[in-house]
């Protein structure tokens, strides 16, 4: 009887850590907004105006961004959860900066140099950064305007200056941005940049200059990409970036015989290869005729669509 009791007790003790871990996981998967974002401003509310300063004392007002979607990122260098989210926010900035979405980091740091060393020196957060340089929830005003009880917290504001959403979860912000109908932004100039020979010449250049990988040839992988880039005042191209990938598919018999998991790997590999090709080919394009403003050449941003097919 004692042996039976000991066996039962041992089994219980061995299962206890597992039960605790399961409980912890359940807690971690709860909706964090339901716990930390309950007081945040509701969708449709007019976003409060503010005037905050950058590191170099430049005034930044929310109203100057009217006409664009704006992400407000409330954070601080002393906040571990904020630092954990920085890579994801950087990825979001890279994903949407060419679509006219503006990003403003609002820090609750109190030490000006530590703040700058964190956002610029350590993490290279290239979007606008501002701060009151006062203690969070004691001397700061912006947290009261925006009902910030927890950081990191984020808002998305629409072009009319109204709240689209408030959240403490960057994954929700990403999903909301991806649900919007956004198009790559190009420069508005009197005369747009032009390529000698027009669209037909552009199509011929990319068709003749493409390189195929063995994998893309065997699977006959098709993909369409939109690239945004700068046309400098002398007509050279700089800063090419792929901003959209669509209609990716493999069409060969060899590809069709693959299992779904392997098909996905092949397509992912080919897309990455094509992205590198798109950037290389765009940056190496022959000189464009630059955009013109008031009769003078100016630097401008434009896009091209590239079709890859094997």
PDB file of C-alpha atoms in Angstrom:
ATOM      1  CA  UNK A   1       0.000   0.000   0.000  1.00  0.00           C
ATOM      2  CA  UNK A   2       2.871   2.346   0.867  1.00  0.00           C
ATOM      3  CA  UNK A   3       4.459   1.682  -2.508  1.00  0.00           C
ATOM      4  CA  UNK A   4       1.228   2.596  -4.263  1.00  0.00           C
ATOM      5  CA  UNK A   5       0.964   5.840  -2.301  1.00  0.00           C
ATOM      6  CA  UNK A   6       4.593   6.727  -3.025  1.00  0.00           C
ATOM      7  CA  UNK A   7       4.053   6.093  -6.726  1.00  0.00           C
ATOM      8  CA  UNK A   8       1.002   8.382  -6.755  1.00  0.00           C
ATOM      9  CA  UNK A   9       2.862  11.143  -4.896  1.00  0.00           C
ATOM     10  CA  UNK A  10       5.863  10.857  -7.239  1.00  0.00           C
ATOM     11  CA  UNK A  11       3.650  11.044 -10.291  1.00  0.00           C
ATOM     12  CA  UNK A  12       1.963  14.169  -8.909  1.00  0.00           C
ATOM     13  CA  UNK A  13       5.275  15.873  -8.144  1.00  0.00           C
ATOM     14  CA  UNK A  14       6.628  15.075 -11.603  1.00  0.00           C
ATOM     15  CA  UNK A  15       3.521  16.452 -13.276  1.00  0.00           C
ATOM     16  CA  UNK A  16       3.413  19.630 -11.157  1.00  0.00           C
ATOM     17  CA  UNK A  17       6.079  21.573 -13.138  1.00  0.00           C
ATOM     18  CA  UNK A  18       4.329  20.669 -16.394  1.00  0.00           C
ATOM     19  CA  UNK A  19       1.001  21.888 -15.036  1.00  0.00           C
ATOM     20  CA  UNK A  20       2.636  25.147 -13.915  1.00  0.00           C
ATOM     21  CA  UNK A  21       4.225  25.641 -17.329  1.00  0.00           C
ATOM     22  CA  UNK A  22       0.909  25.068 -19.038  1.00  0.00           C
ATOM     23  CA  UNK A  23      -0.763  27.608 -16.767  1.00  0.00           C
ATOM     24  CA  UNK A  24       2.000  30.100 -17.499  1.00  0.00           C
ATOM     25  CA  UNK A  25       1.627  29.599 -21.239  1.00  0.00           C
ATOM     26  CA  UNK A  26      -2.101  30.175 -20.991  1.00  0.00           C
ATOM     27  CA  UNK A  27      -1.458  33.411 -19.096  1.00  0.00           C
ATOM     28  CA  UNK A  28       1.031  34.522 -21.728  1.00  0.00           C
ATOM     29  CA  UNK A  29      -1.402  33.955 -24.582  1.00  0.00           C
ATOM     30  CA  UNK A  30      -4.121  36.146 -23.065  1.00  0.00           C
ATOM     31  CA  UNK A  31      -5.045  39.351 -24.863  1.00  0.00           C
ATOM     32  CA  UNK A  32      -2.601  41.897 -23.448  1.00  0.00           C
ATOM     33  CA  UNK A  33      -4.790  44.776 -24.628  1.00  0.00           C
ATOM     34  CA  UNK A  34      -7.552  43.578 -22.314  1.00  0.00           C
ATOM     35  CA  UNK A  35      -5.118  44.021 -19.439  1.00  0.00           C
ATOM     36  CA  UNK A  36      -2.975  47.007 -20.364  1.00  0.00           C
ATOM     37  CA  UNK A  37      -4.808  49.022 -23.053  1.00  0.00           C
ATOM     38  CA  UNK A  38      -8.262  49.426 -21.549  1.00  0.00           C
ATOM     39  CA  UNK A  39      -7.894  53.196 -21.073  1.00  0.00           C
ATOM     40  CA  UNK A  40      -6.378  53.970 -24.465  1.00  0.00           C
ATOM     41  CA  UNK A  41      -8.266  56.313 -26.805  1.00  0.00           C
ATOM     42  CA  UNK A  42     -10.944  54.557 -28.824  1.00  0.00           C
ATOM     43  CA  UNK A  43     -11.104  54.305 -32.643  1.00  0.00           C
ATOM     44  CA  UNK A  44     -12.703  57.359 -34.222  1.00  0.00           C
ATOM     45  CA  UNK A  45     -11.462  59.710 -31.478  1.00  0.00           C
ATOM     46  CA  UNK A  46      -9.622  62.825 -32.664  1.00  0.00           C
ATOM     47  CA  UNK A  47      -5.929  62.305 -31.886  1.00  0.00           C
ATOM     48  CA  UNK A  48      -4.788  65.038 -29.455  1.00  0.00           C
ATOM     49  CA  UNK A  49      -2.376  67.588 -30.863  1.00  0.00           C
ATOM     50  CA  UNK A  50       1.093  67.697 -29.306  1.00  0.00           C
ATOM     51  CA  UNK A  51       4.310  69.623 -29.715  1.00  0.00           C
ATOM     52  CA  UNK A  52       7.388  67.646 -28.664  1.00  0.00           C
ATOM     53  CA  UNK A  53      11.082  68.142 -29.334  1.00  0.00           C
ATOM     54  CA  UNK A  54      13.692  66.007 -31.026  1.00  0.00           C
ATOM     55  CA  UNK A  55      17.184  65.526 -29.609  1.00  0.00           C
ATOM     56  CA  UNK A  56      18.346  68.637 -31.483  1.00  0.00           C
ATOM     57  CA  UNK A  57      15.392  70.706 -30.180  1.00  0.00           C
ATOM     58  CA  UNK A  58      13.346  70.639 -33.383  1.00  0.00           C
ATOM     59  CA  UNK A  59       9.592  71.016 -32.742  1.00  0.00           C
ATOM     60  CA  UNK A  60       7.430  68.144 -33.952  1.00  0.00           C
ATOM     61  CA  UNK A  61       3.652  68.554 -34.116  1.00  0.00           C
ATOM     62  CA  UNK A  62       1.172  65.815 -34.940  1.00  0.00           C
ATOM     63  CA  UNK A  63      -0.733  68.196 -37.226  1.00  0.00           C
ATOM     64  CA  UNK A  64       2.225  68.490 -39.611  1.00  0.00           C
ATOM     65  CA  UNK A  65       1.634  64.844 -40.579  1.00  0.00           C
ATOM     66  CA  UNK A  66      -1.992  65.381 -41.592  1.00  0.00           C
ATOM     67  CA  UNK A  67      -2.725  63.547 -44.817  1.00  0.00           C
ATOM     68  CA  UNK A  68      -0.667  60.483 -43.878  1.00  0.00           C
ATOM     69  CA  UNK A  69      -1.155  57.467 -41.674  1.00  0.00           C
ATOM     70  CA  UNK A  70       0.931  57.918 -38.521  1.00  0.00           C
ATOM     71  CA  UNK A  71       2.273  55.350 -36.066  1.00  0.00           C
ATOM     72  CA  UNK A  72       2.949  56.668 -32.564  1.00  0.00           C
ATOM     73  CA  UNK A  73       5.332  54.392 -30.680  1.00  0.00           C
ATOM     74  CA  UNK A  74       5.473  55.076 -26.914  1.00  0.00           C
ATOM     75  CA  UNK A  75       8.600  53.568 -25.369  1.00  0.00           C
ATOM     76  CA  UNK A  76      11.672  54.167 -23.154  1.00  0.00           C
ATOM     77  CA  UNK A  77      15.237  52.910 -23.142  1.00  0.00           C
ATOM     78  CA  UNK A  78      14.825  51.682 -19.533  1.00  0.00           C
ATOM     79  CA  UNK A  79      11.853  49.488 -20.511  1.00  0.00           C
ATOM     80  CA  UNK A  80      12.821  45.821 -21.248  1.00  0.00           C
ATOM     81  CA  UNK A  81       9.600  45.095 -23.165  1.00  0.00           C
ATOM     82  CA  UNK A  82      10.195  48.186 -25.308  1.00  0.00           C
ATOM     83  CA  UNK A  83      13.729  47.085 -26.165  1.00  0.00           C
ATOM     84  CA  UNK A  84      12.409  43.616 -27.018  1.00  0.00           C
ATOM     85  CA  UNK A  85       9.967  45.150 -29.535  1.00  0.00           C
ATOM     86  CA  UNK A  86      12.503  47.424 -31.255  1.00  0.00           C
ATOM     87  CA  UNK A  87      13.518  44.879 -33.960  1.00  0.00           C
ATOM     88  CA  UNK A  88       9.848  44.305 -34.821  1.00  0.00           C
ATOM     89  CA  UNK A  89       9.192  48.054 -34.985  1.00  0.00           C
ATOM     90  CA  UNK A  90      12.242  48.532 -37.223  1.00  0.00           C
ATOM     91  CA  UNK A  91      10.907  45.808 -39.525  1.00  0.00           C
ATOM     92  CA  UNK A  92       7.514  47.534 -39.588  1.00  0.00           C
ATOM     93  CA  UNK A  93       9.161  50.851 -40.457  1.00  0.00           C
ATOM     94  CA  UNK A  94      11.101  49.239 -43.317  1.00  0.00           C
ATOM     95  CA  UNK A  95       7.946  47.527 -44.564  1.00  0.00           C
ATOM     96  CA  UNK A  96       5.741  50.642 -44.655  1.00  0.00           C
ATOM     97  CA  UNK A  97       7.992  53.704 -44.978  1.00  0.00           C
ATOM     98  CA  UNK A  98       7.672  53.666 -48.776  1.00  0.00           C
ATOM     99  CA  UNK A  99       3.880  53.617 -48.490  1.00  0.00           C
ATOM    100  CA  UNK A 100       3.638  57.059 -46.916  1.00  0.00           C
ATOM    101  CA  UNK A 101       3.199  55.796 -43.331  1.00  0.00           C
ATOM    102  CA  UNK A 102       4.930  58.143 -40.874  1.00  0.00           C
ATOM    103  CA  UNK A 103       6.499  56.849 -37.651  1.00  0.00           C
ATOM    104  CA  UNK A 104       7.060  58.921 -34.496  1.00  0.00           C
ATOM    105  CA  UNK A 105       8.806  57.445 -31.469  1.00  0.00           C
ATOM    106  CA  UNK A 106       7.725  59.115 -28.203  1.00  0.00           C
ATOM    107  CA  UNK A 107      10.161  58.290 -25.422  1.00  0.00           C
ATOM    108  CA  UNK A 108       9.724  58.533 -21.660  1.00  0.00           C
ATOM    109  CA  UNK A 109      13.460  58.777 -21.072  1.00  0.00           C
ATOM    110  CA  UNK A 110      14.739  61.433 -18.683  1.00  0.00           C
ATOM    111  CA  UNK A 111      18.422  61.367 -19.657  1.00  0.00           C
ATOM    112  CA  UNK A 112      18.880  63.051 -23.040  1.00  0.00           C
ATOM    113  CA  UNK A 113      22.190  61.335 -23.860  1.00  0.00           C
ATOM    114  CA  UNK A 114      21.080  57.841 -22.817  1.00  0.00           C
ATOM    115  CA  UNK A 115      17.945  58.300 -24.925  1.00  0.00           C
ATOM    116  CA  UNK A 116      19.987  59.260 -28.015  1.00  0.00           C
ATOM    117  CA  UNK A 117      22.571  56.534 -27.461  1.00  0.00           C
ATOM    118  CA  UNK A 118      19.756  53.989 -27.360  1.00  0.00           C
ATOM    119  CA  UNK A 119      17.606  55.014 -30.310  1.00  0.00           C
ATOM    120  CA  UNK A 120      20.472  56.098 -32.552  1.00  0.00           C
ATOM    121  CA  UNK A 121      23.746  54.686 -31.297  1.00  0.00           C
ATOM    122  CA  UNK A 122      22.633  51.177 -30.351  1.00  0.00           C
ATOM    123  CA  UNK A 123      19.448  50.405 -32.309  1.00  0.00           C
ATOM    124  CA  UNK A 124      19.537  52.799 -35.301  1.00  0.00           C
ATOM    125  CA  UNK A 125      15.835  53.690 -35.068  1.00  0.00           C
ATOM    126  CA  UNK A 126      15.732  55.942 -38.133  1.00  0.00           C
ATOM    127  CA  UNK A 127      12.250  57.385 -37.729  1.00  0.00           C
ATOM    128  CA  UNK A 128      11.462  60.657 -35.911  1.00  0.00           C
ATOM    129  CA  UNK A 129      12.140  60.487 -32.150  1.00  0.00           C
ATOM    130  CA  UNK A 130      10.823  62.966 -29.570  1.00  0.00           C
ATOM    131  CA  UNK A 131      10.654  63.200 -25.787  1.00  0.00           C
ATOM    132  CA  UNK A 132       9.623  65.468 -22.930  1.00  0.00           C
ATOM    133  CA  UNK A 133      12.641  64.142 -20.970  1.00  0.00           C
ATOM    134  CA  UNK A 134      10.488  63.945 -17.852  1.00  0.00           C
ATOM    135  CA  UNK A 135       9.425  61.105 -15.557  1.00  0.00           C
ATOM    136  CA  UNK A 136       6.724  58.840 -16.956  1.00  0.00           C
ATOM    137  CA  UNK A 137       3.297  59.279 -15.278  1.00  0.00           C
ATOM    138  CA  UNK A 138       4.689  61.842 -12.851  1.00  0.00           C
ATOM    139  CA  UNK A 139       5.787  64.880 -14.829  1.00  0.00           C
ATOM    140  CA  UNK A 140       4.916  63.938 -18.415  1.00  0.00           C
ATOM    141  CA  UNK A 141       1.900  65.313 -20.273  1.00  0.00           C
ATOM    142  CA  UNK A 142       1.782  63.187 -23.437  1.00  0.00           C
ATOM    143  CA  UNK A 143       0.892  60.031 -21.481  1.00  0.00           C
ATOM    144  CA  UNK A 144      -2.158  61.780 -20.037  1.00  0.00           C
ATOM    145  CA  UNK A 145      -3.267  63.039 -23.452  1.00  0.00           C
ATOM    146  CA  UNK A 146      -3.063  59.565 -24.931  1.00  0.00           C
ATOM    147  CA  UNK A 147      -4.038  57.544 -21.822  1.00  0.00           C
ATOM    148  CA  UNK A 148      -0.769  55.599 -21.704  1.00  0.00           C
ATOM    149  CA  UNK A 149      -0.696  53.294 -18.678  1.00  0.00           C
ATOM    150  CA  UNK A 150       1.835  50.809 -20.046  1.00  0.00           C
ATOM    151  CA  UNK A 151       4.771  50.799 -22.436  1.00  0.00           C
ATOM    152  CA  UNK A 152       5.344  49.828 -25.109  1.00  0.00           C
ATOM    153  CA  UNK A 153       2.047  51.220 -26.417  1.00  0.00           C
ATOM    154  CA  UNK A 154       1.220  52.119 -30.007  1.00  0.00           C
ATOM    155  CA  UNK A 155      -1.398  54.114 -31.874  1.00  0.00           C
ATOM    156  CA  UNK A 156      -2.272  54.185 -35.556  1.00  0.00           C
ATOM    157  CA  UNK A 157      -3.757  57.507 -36.697  1.00  0.00           C
ATOM    158  CA  UNK A 158      -5.489  57.999 -40.058  1.00  0.00           C
ATOM    159  CA  UNK A 159      -4.821  60.796 -42.595  1.00  0.00           C
ATOM    160  CA  UNK A 160      -7.698  62.852 -41.119  1.00  0.00           C
ATOM    161  CA  UNK A 161      -6.105  62.781 -37.665  1.00  0.00           C
ATOM    162  CA  UNK A 162      -8.411  60.211 -36.042  1.00  0.00           C
ATOM    163  CA  UNK A 163      -7.464  57.162 -34.023  1.00  0.00           C
ATOM    164  CA  UNK A 164      -7.591  53.920 -36.009  1.00  0.00           C
ATOM    165  CA  UNK A 165      -6.405  51.752 -33.125  1.00  0.00           C
ATOM    166  CA  UNK A 166      -4.498  51.757 -29.850  1.00  0.00           C
ATOM    167  CA  UNK A 167      -2.658  48.631 -28.711  1.00  0.00           C
ATOM    168  CA  UNK A 168       0.232  47.304 -26.650  1.00  0.00           C
ATOM    169  CA  UNK A 169       0.797  44.443 -29.114  1.00  0.00           C
ATOM    170  CA  UNK A 170       2.935  45.202 -32.149  1.00  0.00           C
ATOM    171  CA  UNK A 171       1.576  42.137 -33.970  1.00  0.00           C
ATOM    172  CA  UNK A 172      -1.883  43.741 -33.955  1.00  0.00           C
ATOM    173  CA  UNK A 173      -0.471  46.989 -35.323  1.00  0.00           C
ATOM    174  CA  UNK A 174       1.265  45.070 -38.110  1.00  0.00           C
ATOM    175  CA  UNK A 175      -1.945  43.227 -39.013  1.00  0.00           C
ATOM    176  CA  UNK A 176      -3.904  46.485 -39.139  1.00  0.00           C
ATOM    177  CA  UNK A 177      -1.330  48.193 -41.381  1.00  0.00           C
ATOM    178  CA  UNK A 178      -1.287  45.200 -43.709  1.00  0.00           C
ATOM    179  CA  UNK A 179      -5.094  45.361 -43.989  1.00  0.00           C
ATOM    180  CA  UNK A 180      -4.985  48.928 -45.353  1.00  0.00           C
ATOM    181  CA  UNK A 181      -5.120  49.657 -49.079  1.00  0.00           C
ATOM    182  CA  UNK A 182      -1.748  51.400 -49.376  1.00  0.00           C
ATOM    183  CA  UNK A 183       0.283  52.094 -52.504  1.00  0.00           C
ATOM    184  CA  UNK A 184       3.975  53.035 -52.780  1.00  0.00           C
ATOM    185  CA  UNK A 185       4.458  56.804 -52.591  1.00  0.00           C
ATOM    186  CA  UNK A 186       6.316  58.642 -55.332  1.00  0.00           C
ATOM    187  CA  UNK A 187       7.546  62.218 -55.488  1.00  0.00           C
ATOM    188  CA  UNK A 188       5.138  64.875 -56.733  1.00  0.00           C
ATOM    189  CA  UNK A 189       6.987  66.990 -59.253  1.00  0.00           C
ATOM    190  CA  UNK A 190       6.007  69.104 -62.241  1.00  0.00           C
ATOM    191  CA  UNK A 191       7.734  66.688 -64.648  1.00  0.00           C
ATOM    192  CA  UNK A 192       8.182  63.049 -63.638  1.00  0.00           C
ATOM    193  CA  UNK A 193      11.437  61.176 -64.287  1.00  0.00           C
ATOM    194  CA  UNK A 194      11.422  59.312 -67.604  1.00  0.00           C
ATOM    195  CA  UNK A 195      13.373  56.399 -69.062  1.00  0.00           C
ATOM    196  CA  UNK A 196      14.557  56.615 -72.673  1.00  0.00           C
ATOM    197  CA  UNK A 197      12.191  54.473 -74.748  1.00  0.00           C
ATOM    198  CA  UNK A 198       9.432  54.440 -72.131  1.00  0.00           C
ATOM    199  CA  UNK A 199       7.796  51.388 -70.552  1.00  0.00           C
ATOM    200  CA  UNK A 200       8.711  49.089 -73.424  1.00  0.00           C
ATOM    201  CA  UNK A 201      12.400  49.883 -72.949  1.00  0.00           C
ATOM    202  CA  UNK A 202      12.070  49.290 -69.193  1.00  0.00           C
ATOM    203  CA  UNK A 203      10.453  45.888 -69.794  1.00  0.00           C
ATOM    204  CA  UNK A 204      13.144  44.923 -72.310  1.00  0.00           C
ATOM    205  CA  UNK A 205      15.938  45.983 -69.964  1.00  0.00           C
ATOM    206  CA  UNK A 206      14.696  43.772 -67.129  1.00  0.00           C
ATOM    207  CA  UNK A 207      13.804  40.839 -69.396  1.00  0.00           C
ATOM    208  CA  UNK A 208      17.262  40.828 -71.014  1.00  0.00           C
ATOM    209  CA  UNK A 209      19.255  41.459 -67.835  1.00  0.00           C
ATOM    210  CA  UNK A 210      17.698  38.856 -65.534  1.00  0.00           C
ATOM    211  CA  UNK A 211      19.704  35.904 -64.280  1.00  0.00           C
ATOM    212  CA  UNK A 212      18.011  32.622 -63.442  1.00  0.00           C
ATOM    213  CA  UNK A 213      18.944  30.273 -60.620  1.00  0.00           C
ATOM    214  CA  UNK A 214      18.918  26.521 -61.220  1.00  0.00           C
ATOM    215  CA  UNK A 215      16.021  26.220 -58.791  1.00  0.00           C
ATOM    216  CA  UNK A 216      13.940  28.888 -60.535  1.00  0.00           C
ATOM    217  CA  UNK A 217      14.617  27.291 -63.938  1.00  0.00           C
ATOM    218  CA  UNK A 218      13.693  23.762 -62.863  1.00  0.00           C
ATOM    219  CA  UNK A 219      10.516  24.912 -61.139  1.00  0.00           C
ATOM    220  CA  UNK A 220       9.675  27.660 -63.673  1.00  0.00           C
ATOM    221  CA  UNK A 221       8.978  30.152 -60.889  1.00  0.00           C
ATOM    222  CA  UNK A 222       7.026  33.268 -61.783  1.00  0.00           C
ATOM    223  CA  UNK A 223       6.945  36.384 -59.563  1.00  0.00           C
ATOM    224  CA  UNK A 224       6.013  40.037 -59.942  1.00  0.00           C
ATOM    225  CA  UNK A 225       7.725  42.744 -57.894  1.00  0.00           C
ATOM    226  CA  UNK A 226       7.326  46.459 -57.363  1.00  0.00           C
ATOM    227  CA  UNK A 227      10.546  48.353 -56.664  1.00  0.00           C
ATOM    228  CA  UNK A 228      10.753  51.905 -55.327  1.00  0.00           C
ATOM    229  CA  UNK A 229      13.920  53.910 -55.940  1.00  0.00           C
ATOM    230  CA  UNK A 230      15.410  57.401 -56.207  1.00  0.00           C
ATOM    231  CA  UNK A 231      16.280  59.105 -59.473  1.00  0.00           C
ATOM    232  CA  UNK A 232      19.053  61.559 -58.632  1.00  0.00           C
ATOM    233  CA  UNK A 233      19.480  64.971 -60.267  1.00  0.00           C
ATOM    234  CA  UNK A 234      21.985  63.509 -62.728  1.00  0.00           C
ATOM    235  CA  UNK A 235      19.646  60.643 -63.683  1.00  0.00           C
ATOM    236  CA  UNK A 236      21.424  57.888 -61.750  1.00  0.00           C
ATOM    237  CA  UNK A 237      19.448  55.422 -59.628  1.00  0.00           C
ATOM    238  CA  UNK A 238      19.946  54.908 -55.883  1.00  0.00           C
ATOM    239  CA  UNK A 239      18.196  53.301 -52.941  1.00  0.00           C
ATOM    240  CA  UNK A 240      16.229  50.574 -54.741  1.00  0.00           C
ATOM    241  CA  UNK A 241      13.967  48.519 -52.435  1.00  0.00           C
ATOM    242  CA  UNK A 242      11.361  45.846 -53.145  1.00  0.00           C
ATOM    243  CA  UNK A 243       8.056  46.982 -51.646  1.00  0.00           C
ATOM    244  CA  UNK A 244       5.633  44.415 -53.041  1.00  0.00           C
ATOM    245  CA  UNK A 245       5.771  40.788 -54.205  1.00  0.00           C
ATOM    246  CA  UNK A 246       2.756  39.100 -55.803  1.00  0.00           C
ATOM    247  CA  UNK A 247       1.622  36.273 -58.081  1.00  0.00           C
ATOM    248  CA  UNK A 248       4.392  33.897 -56.998  1.00  0.00           C
ATOM    249  CA  UNK A 249       3.961  30.428 -58.473  1.00  0.00           C
ATOM    250  CA  UNK A 250       5.834  27.440 -59.848  1.00  0.00           C
ATOM    251  CA  UNK A 251       4.552  25.967 -63.094  1.00  0.00           C
ATOM    252  CA  UNK A 252       6.854  23.091 -64.089  1.00  0.00           C
ATOM    253  CA  UNK A 253       5.906  19.394 -63.854  1.00  0.00           C
ATOM    254  CA  UNK A 254       8.917  18.972 -61.584  1.00  0.00           C
ATOM    255  CA  UNK A 255       7.474  21.596 -59.194  1.00  0.00           C
ATOM    256  CA  UNK A 256       3.958  20.156 -59.272  1.00  0.00           C
ATOM    257  CA  UNK A 257       5.242  16.757 -58.078  1.00  0.00           C
ATOM    258  CA  UNK A 258       6.741  18.259 -54.914  1.00  0.00           C
ATOM    259  CA  UNK A 259       5.083  18.069 -51.515  1.00  0.00           C
ATOM    260  CA  UNK A 260       3.497  21.326 -50.333  1.00  0.00           C
ATOM    261  CA  UNK A 261       6.216  22.005 -47.753  1.00  0.00           C
ATOM    262  CA  UNK A 262       8.978  21.648 -50.331  1.00  0.00           C
ATOM    263  CA  UNK A 263       7.061  23.835 -52.817  1.00  0.00           C
ATOM    264  CA  UNK A 264       6.924  26.575 -50.191  1.00  0.00           C
ATOM    265  CA  UNK A 265      10.693  26.342 -49.589  1.00  0.00           C
ATOM    266  CA  UNK A 266      11.398  26.553 -53.305  1.00  0.00           C
ATOM    267  CA  UNK A 267       9.142  29.582 -53.772  1.00  0.00           C
ATOM    268  CA  UNK A 268      10.611  31.335 -50.719  1.00  0.00           C
ATOM    269  CA  UNK A 269      14.157  30.743 -52.002  1.00  0.00           C
ATOM    270  CA  UNK A 270      13.291  31.994 -55.471  1.00  0.00           C
ATOM    271  CA  UNK A 271      11.561  35.098 -54.119  1.00  0.00           C
ATOM    272  CA  UNK A 272      14.662  36.016 -52.104  1.00  0.00           C
ATOM    273  CA  UNK A 273      16.811  35.435 -55.189  1.00  0.00           C
ATOM    274  CA  UNK A 274      14.489  37.554 -57.331  1.00  0.00           C
ATOM    275  CA  UNK A 275      14.476  40.332 -54.723  1.00  0.00           C
ATOM    276  CA  UNK A 276      18.271  40.551 -54.910  1.00  0.00           C
ATOM    277  CA  UNK A 277      18.021  40.593 -58.698  1.00  0.00           C
ATOM    278  CA  UNK A 278      15.384  43.338 -58.638  1.00  0.00           C
ATOM    279  CA  UNK A 279      17.501  45.616 -56.449  1.00  0.00           C
ATOM    280  CA  UNK A 280      20.686  44.961 -58.422  1.00  0.00           C
ATOM    281  CA  UNK A 281      19.071  45.499 -61.802  1.00  0.00           C
ATOM    282  CA  UNK A 282      17.240  48.649 -60.740  1.00  0.00           C
ATOM    283  CA  UNK A 283      20.319  50.246 -59.200  1.00  0.00           C
ATOM    284  CA  UNK A 284      22.263  49.444 -62.383  1.00  0.00           C
ATOM    285  CA  UNK A 285      19.718  50.909 -64.816  1.00  0.00           C
ATOM    286  CA  UNK A 286      21.104  53.319 -67.438  1.00  0.00           C
ATOM    287  CA  UNK A 287      20.574  56.975 -66.710  1.00  0.00           C
ATOM    288  CA  UNK A 288      17.044  58.319 -66.485  1.00  0.00           C
ATOM    289  CA  UNK A 289      15.912  61.805 -67.383  1.00  0.00           C
ATOM    290  CA  UNK A 290      15.472  63.342 -63.908  1.00  0.00           C
ATOM    291  CA  UNK A 291      12.272  64.904 -62.608  1.00  0.00           C
ATOM    292  CA  UNK A 292      11.938  68.649 -63.058  1.00  0.00           C
ATOM    293  CA  UNK A 293      10.657  71.265 -60.610  1.00  0.00           C
ATOM    294  CA  UNK A 294      10.495  74.927 -61.631  1.00  0.00           C
ATOM    295  CA  UNK A 295      12.619  74.148 -64.659  1.00  0.00           C
ATOM    296  CA  UNK A 296      15.416  72.511 -62.651  1.00  0.00           C
ATOM    297  CA  UNK A 297      16.295  68.814 -62.136  1.00  0.00           C
ATOM    298  CA  UNK A 298      15.421  67.468 -58.693  1.00  0.00           C
ATOM    299  CA  UNK A 299      15.855  64.202 -56.841  1.00  0.00           C
ATOM    300  CA  UNK A 300      12.641  62.166 -56.908  1.00  0.00           C
ATOM    301  CA  UNK A 301      11.204  58.824 -55.875  1.00  0.00           C
ATOM    302  CA  UNK A 302       9.478  56.539 -58.378  1.00  0.00           C
ATOM    303  CA  UNK A 303       8.610  52.864 -58.959  1.00  0.00           C
ATOM    304  CA  UNK A 304       8.966  50.122 -61.546  1.00  0.00           C
ATOM    305  CA  UNK A 305       7.220  46.764 -61.865  1.00  0.00           C
ATOM    306  CA  UNK A 306       9.377  43.764 -62.732  1.00  0.00           C
ATOM    307  CA  UNK A 307       8.145  40.351 -63.935  1.00  0.00           C
ATOM    308  CA  UNK A 308      10.411  37.369 -63.289  1.00  0.00           C
ATOM    309  CA  UNK A 309       9.640  34.173 -65.146  1.00  0.00           C
ATOM    310  CA  UNK A 310      11.665  31.145 -66.127  1.00  0.00           C
TER     311      UNK A 310
END
